[in-house]
């Protein structure tokens, strides 16, 4: 029975990782959002915090088993495996959907974001003026990304490395999309294309930048959640709510005005996204 329960827990965690990968592959959506609503965000941050150079001392003195337990290796490996598999499998699908059904895809993810804000409001506890201020700061921080113009970018490996460092910090934050940051840096299609065609050199350099950026940022996030948990959620909900600006499909002048049929389809997609998050949250926390 214990083995079955462990297998189920690992499978659920793997599927949550896949859901995070799907979210991180779409500009405007954050894998951190999925981590929060599925109830693993704080556990993820705490696990990442343990992956520091001093952990090698445990490896040297106590062996691989103690080292693996200290860094929450089983948790991180299962989640990362699901995320990476999803990113590889979804590369072609995401590009196709964005090119063919851009408005509907954005509407669907707007539904995801709205549902996430609805669910996360309880984590902020009783709302106060200070929490409202933190919400506003988080909202403005994310909203600023909506008015930034993408840079030309570069395919140099050094640039790819630092792009990974910056984007991964956004990927772990609900509301700021790592994929959207890659768009701003001008390397989104290049990195996604590298994943699709298995350009190992680019993938490894980008992944190294992600690892270094993520482990560094995890310490700050862990500290804020430890001492200011409700305030942190108020700030994150603000960031998440502002991502609706980034996701608004008609913000881009190149997107044609919607007719009645498109609006109805967009509303249905948004409702589907909203319902999916409610169902996913109930299942993930069961």
Coordinates of C-alpha atoms in Angstrom, one line a residue:
X1 CA 0.0 0.0 0.0
X2 CA 2.8 2.4 0.9
X3 CA 4.5 1.7 -2.5
X4 CA 1.2 2.4 -4.3
X5 CA 0.8 5.7 -2.4
X6 CA 4.4 6.7 -3.2
X7 CA 3.9 5.9 -6.9
X8 CA 0.7 7.9 -7.0
X9 CA 2.4 10.9 -5.2
X10 CA 5.3 10.8 -7.7
X11 CA 2.9 10.5 -10.7
X12 CA 0.9 13.5 -9.4
X13 CA 4.1 15.5 -9.0
X14 CA 5.3 14.5 -12.4
X15 CA 2.0 15.7 -14.0
X16 CA 2.3 19.0 -12.1
X17 CA 5.7 19.4 -13.6
X18 CA 4.3 18.8 -17.0
X19 CA 1.6 21.4 -16.4
X20 CA 4.4 23.9 -15.3
X21 CA 6.2 23.1 -18.6
X22 CA 3.1 23.8 -20.7
X23 CA 2.7 27.2 -18.9
X24 CA 6.3 28.2 -19.2
X25 CA 6.3 27.5 -23.0
X26 CA 3.6 30.1 -23.6
X27 CA 4.4 33.9 -23.5
X28 CA 2.3 35.5 -20.8
X29 CA 1.9 32.5 -18.5
X30 CA 4.1 31.5 -15.6
X31 CA 5.0 28.0 -14.4
X32 CA 5.1 29.5 -11.0
X33 CA 1.4 30.1 -11.2
X34 CA 0.8 26.4 -11.7
X35 CA 3.1 25.6 -8.8
X36 CA 1.1 27.9 -6.5
X37 CA -2.3 26.7 -7.4
X38 CA -1.3 23.1 -7.2
X39 CA 0.0 23.5 -3.7
X40 CA 3.8 22.9 -4.3
X41 CA 5.2 26.4 -4.6
X42 CA 6.6 26.8 -1.1
X43 CA 7.9 23.2 -1.1
X44 CA 9.6 23.9 -4.4
X45 CA 11.3 27.1 -3.2
X46 CA 12.4 25.4 0.0
X47 CA 13.8 22.5 -2.0
X48 CA 15.7 24.8 -4.4
X49 CA 17.2 26.7 -1.4
X50 CA 18.9 23.5 -0.3
X51 CA 20.8 23.2 -3.6
X52 CA 23.8 25.2 -2.7
X53 CA 27.6 24.5 -2.7
X54 CA 27.6 23.6 1.0
X55 CA 25.5 20.6 0.1
X56 CA 28.6 19.1 -1.4
X57 CA 30.0 18.9 2.1
X58 CA 27.2 16.5 2.9
X59 CA 28.0 14.5 -0.2
X60 CA 31.6 14.2 0.8
X61 CA 31.1 13.4 4.5
X62 CA 27.8 11.4 4.6
X63 CA 27.5 10.0 1.1
X64 CA 25.1 10.3 -1.9
X65 CA 22.0 9.1 0.0
X66 CA 22.2 11.9 2.6
X67 CA 23.1 14.4 -0.1
X68 CA 20.0 13.3 -2.2
X69 CA 17.7 13.7 0.8
X70 CA 19.1 17.1 1.8
X71 CA 18.5 18.6 -1.6
X72 CA 15.0 16.9 -1.8
X73 CA 16.4 15.1 -4.9
X74 CA 13.3 12.9 -5.5
X75 CA 11.0 15.9 -5.4
X76 CA 13.1 18.0 -7.7
X77 CA 14.0 15.3 -10.1
X78 CA 10.3 14.2 -10.6
X79 CA 9.1 17.7 -11.0
X80 CA 12.0 18.7 -13.4
X81 CA 11.5 15.5 -15.5
X82 CA 7.8 16.4 -16.0
X83 CA 8.6 20.0 -16.9
X84 CA 11.4 19.2 -19.4
X85 CA 9.3 16.5 -21.1
X86 CA 6.4 18.9 -21.4
X87 CA 8.7 21.6 -22.9
X88 CA 10.1 19.3 -25.5
X89 CA 6.7 17.8 -26.4
X90 CA 4.9 21.1 -26.5
X91 CA 7.4 23.1 -28.6
X92 CA 5.8 22.4 -31.9
X93 CA 2.3 22.5 -30.5
X94 CA 2.7 25.8 -28.8
X95 CA 4.1 27.5 -31.9
X96 CA 1.3 26.1 -34.1
X97 CA -1.5 27.2 -31.7
X98 CA 0.0 30.7 -31.3
X99 CA 0.3 31.1 -35.0
X100 CA -3.1 29.7 -35.9
X101 CA -5.4 30.4 -32.9
X102 CA -3.6 33.3 -31.1
X103 CA -6.8 35.1 -29.8
X104 CA -8.3 31.8 -28.5
X105 CA -5.1 30.7 -26.8
X106 CA -4.7 34.1 -25.1
X107 CA -8.3 34.0 -24.0
X108 CA -7.8 30.5 -22.6
X109 CA -4.9 31.6 -20.5
X110 CA -6.7 34.7 -19.3
X111 CA -9.2 32.3 -17.9
X112 CA -6.4 30.5 -16.1
X113 CA -5.1 33.7 -14.6
X114 CA -8.5 34.9 -13.4
X115 CA -9.2 31.6 -11.7
X116 CA -5.7 31.6 -10.1
X117 CA -6.3 35.1 -8.6
X118 CA -9.7 33.9 -7.3
X119 CA -8.1 30.8 -5.6
X120 CA -5.0 32.6 -4.2
X121 CA -6.9 35.4 -2.5
X122 CA -7.3 33.3 0.6
X123 CA -3.5 32.8 0.9
X124 CA -3.1 36.5 1.5
X125 CA -5.2 36.3 4.6
X126 CA -7.1 39.3 5.8
X127 CA -6.5 42.2 3.4
X128 CA -5.1 45.4 4.9
X129 CA -4.0 48.7 3.4
X130 CA -0.3 47.5 3.4
X131 CA -1.2 44.3 1.5
X132 CA -3.2 46.4 -0.9
X133 CA -0.1 48.5 -1.5
X134 CA 2.0 45.3 -2.1
X135 CA -0.7 44.2 -4.5
X136 CA -0.4 47.5 -6.4
X137 CA 3.4 47.3 -6.5
X138 CA 3.2 43.7 -7.9
X139 CA 0.6 44.8 -10.4
X140 CA 2.7 47.7 -11.6
X141 CA 5.9 45.6 -11.9
X142 CA 4.2 43.1 -14.2
X143 CA 2.3 45.8 -16.1
X144 CA 5.5 47.5 -17.0
X145 CA 6.6 44.5 -19.0
X146 CA 3.5 45.0 -21.2
X147 CA 4.8 48.3 -22.5
X148 CA 8.3 47.1 -23.2
X149 CA 9.4 46.4 -26.7
X150 CA 11.3 43.2 -27.6
X151 CA 15.0 43.6 -28.3
X152 CA 16.7 42.3 -31.3
X153 CA 18.4 39.6 -29.2
X154 CA 21.5 37.6 -30.0
X155 CA 22.3 34.0 -30.7
X156 CA 25.7 34.2 -28.9
X157 CA 26.0 31.5 -26.2
X158 CA 26.9 34.1 -23.5
X159 CA 23.7 36.0 -24.3
X160 CA 21.7 32.8 -24.2
X161 CA 23.2 32.0 -20.8
X162 CA 22.2 35.3 -19.2
X163 CA 18.8 35.2 -20.9
X164 CA 18.3 31.8 -19.1
X165 CA 19.3 33.4 -15.8
X166 CA 16.8 36.2 -16.2
X167 CA 14.0 34.2 -17.6
X168 CA 14.1 31.5 -14.9
X169 CA 13.5 34.1 -12.2
X170 CA 10.4 35.1 -14.0
X171 CA 9.3 31.5 -14.6
X172 CA 9.2 30.8 -10.8
X173 CA 7.2 34.0 -10.1
X174 CA 3.4 33.8 -10.6
X175 CA 2.4 36.5 -13.0
X176 CA 5.6 37.2 -14.8
X177 CA 6.1 34.8 -17.7
X178 CA 9.6 33.4 -18.4
X179 CA 8.6 32.9 -22.0
X180 CA 7.5 36.5 -22.3
X181 CA 10.8 37.7 -20.8
X182 CA 12.5 35.6 -23.5
X183 CA 10.4 37.4 -26.1
X184 CA 11.5 40.8 -24.7
X185 CA 15.1 39.6 -24.9
X186 CA 14.6 38.5 -28.5
X187 CA 15.5 34.9 -28.0
X188 CA 12.1 33.1 -27.5
X189 CA 11.8 31.6 -31.0
X190 CA 15.5 30.7 -31.1
X191 CA 15.4 28.8 -27.8
X192 CA 12.1 27.1 -28.6
X193 CA 13.6 26.1 -32.0
X194 CA 16.7 24.7 -30.3
X195 CA 14.4 22.6 -28.1
X196 CA 12.5 21.4 -31.1
X197 CA 15.6 20.5 -33.1
X198 CA 17.6 19.3 -30.1
X199 CA 20.5 21.7 -30.5
X200 CA 22.4 20.3 -27.5
X201 CA 24.9 23.1 -27.2
X202 CA 22.3 25.8 -27.0
X203 CA 20.1 23.7 -24.7
X204 CA 22.9 23.0 -22.2
X205 CA 24.1 26.7 -22.1
X206 CA 20.5 27.9 -21.6
X207 CA 19.8 25.2 -18.9
X208 CA 23.0 26.2 -17.1
X209 CA 21.9 29.8 -16.9
X210 CA 18.5 28.7 -15.7
X211 CA 20.0 26.6 -12.9
X212 CA 22.4 29.3 -11.6
X213 CA 19.7 32.0 -11.7
X214 CA 17.1 29.8 -10.1
X215 CA 19.2 28.6 -7.2
X216 CA 20.3 32.2 -6.4
X217 CA 16.7 33.5 -6.6
X218 CA 15.3 30.7 -4.5
X219 CA 17.0 31.9 -1.3
X220 CA 15.3 35.3 -1.5
X221 CA 11.9 33.8 -2.1
X222 CA 12.3 31.3 0.7
X223 CA 13.1 34.1 3.1
X224 CA 10.1 36.2 2.1
X225 CA 7.7 33.3 2.4
X226 CA 9.2 32.3 5.8
X227 CA 8.8 35.7 7.4
X228 CA 6.1 37.4 5.3
X229 CA 4.0 34.7 3.8
X230 CA 0.6 36.6 3.5
X231 CA 2.3 39.7 2.3
X232 CA 4.2 37.7 -0.3
X233 CA 1.0 36.3 -1.6
X234 CA -0.6 39.8 -1.8
X235 CA 2.4 40.9 -3.9
X236 CA 2.2 37.8 -6.1
X237 CA -1.5 38.1 -6.7
X238 CA -0.9 41.7 -7.9
X239 CA 1.7 40.4 -10.4
X240 CA -0.6 37.6 -11.5
X241 CA -3.6 40.0 -12.1
X242 CA -1.4 42.4 -14.2
X243 CA -0.5 39.5 -16.5
X244 CA -4.0 39.9 -17.9
X245 CA -2.7 43.1 -19.6
X246 CA 0.1 41.1 -21.2
X247 CA -2.4 38.4 -22.3
X248 CA -5.0 40.7 -23.8
X249 CA -4.9 39.5 -27.4
X250 CA -5.9 42.8 -29.0
X251 CA -3.1 44.8 -27.4
X252 CA -1.1 44.1 -30.5
X253 CA -2.3 46.3 -33.4
X254 CA -1.5 43.5 -35.8
X255 CA -4.3 41.3 -34.4
X256 CA -7.5 42.1 -36.4
X257 CA -10.6 43.3 -34.5
X258 CA -12.8 40.5 -33.3
X259 CA -16.2 39.8 -34.8
X260 CA -19.1 38.4 -32.8
X261 CA -18.2 34.8 -33.5
X262 CA -14.6 35.3 -32.3
X263 CA -15.7 37.1 -29.2
X264 CA -18.0 34.2 -28.3
X265 CA -15.3 31.7 -29.0
X266 CA -12.8 33.7 -26.9
X267 CA -15.3 33.9 -24.0
X268 CA -15.8 30.1 -24.1
X269 CA -12.1 29.5 -24.1
X270 CA -11.7 31.8 -21.1
X271 CA -14.4 30.0 -19.3
X272 CA -12.8 26.7 -20.1
X273 CA -9.5 28.0 -18.7
X274 CA -11.2 29.2 -15.6
X275 CA -13.0 25.9 -15.1
X276 CA -9.8 23.9 -15.8
X277 CA -7.9 25.7 -13.0
X278 CA -10.7 25.1 -10.5
X279 CA -10.8 21.4 -11.4
X280 CA -7.0 21.2 -11.4
X281 CA -6.7 22.9 -8.0
X282 CA -9.2 20.6 -6.4
X283 CA -7.5 17.5 -7.9
X284 CA -4.0 18.6 -7.1
X285 CA -4.8 19.4 -3.4
X286 CA -6.8 16.2 -2.9

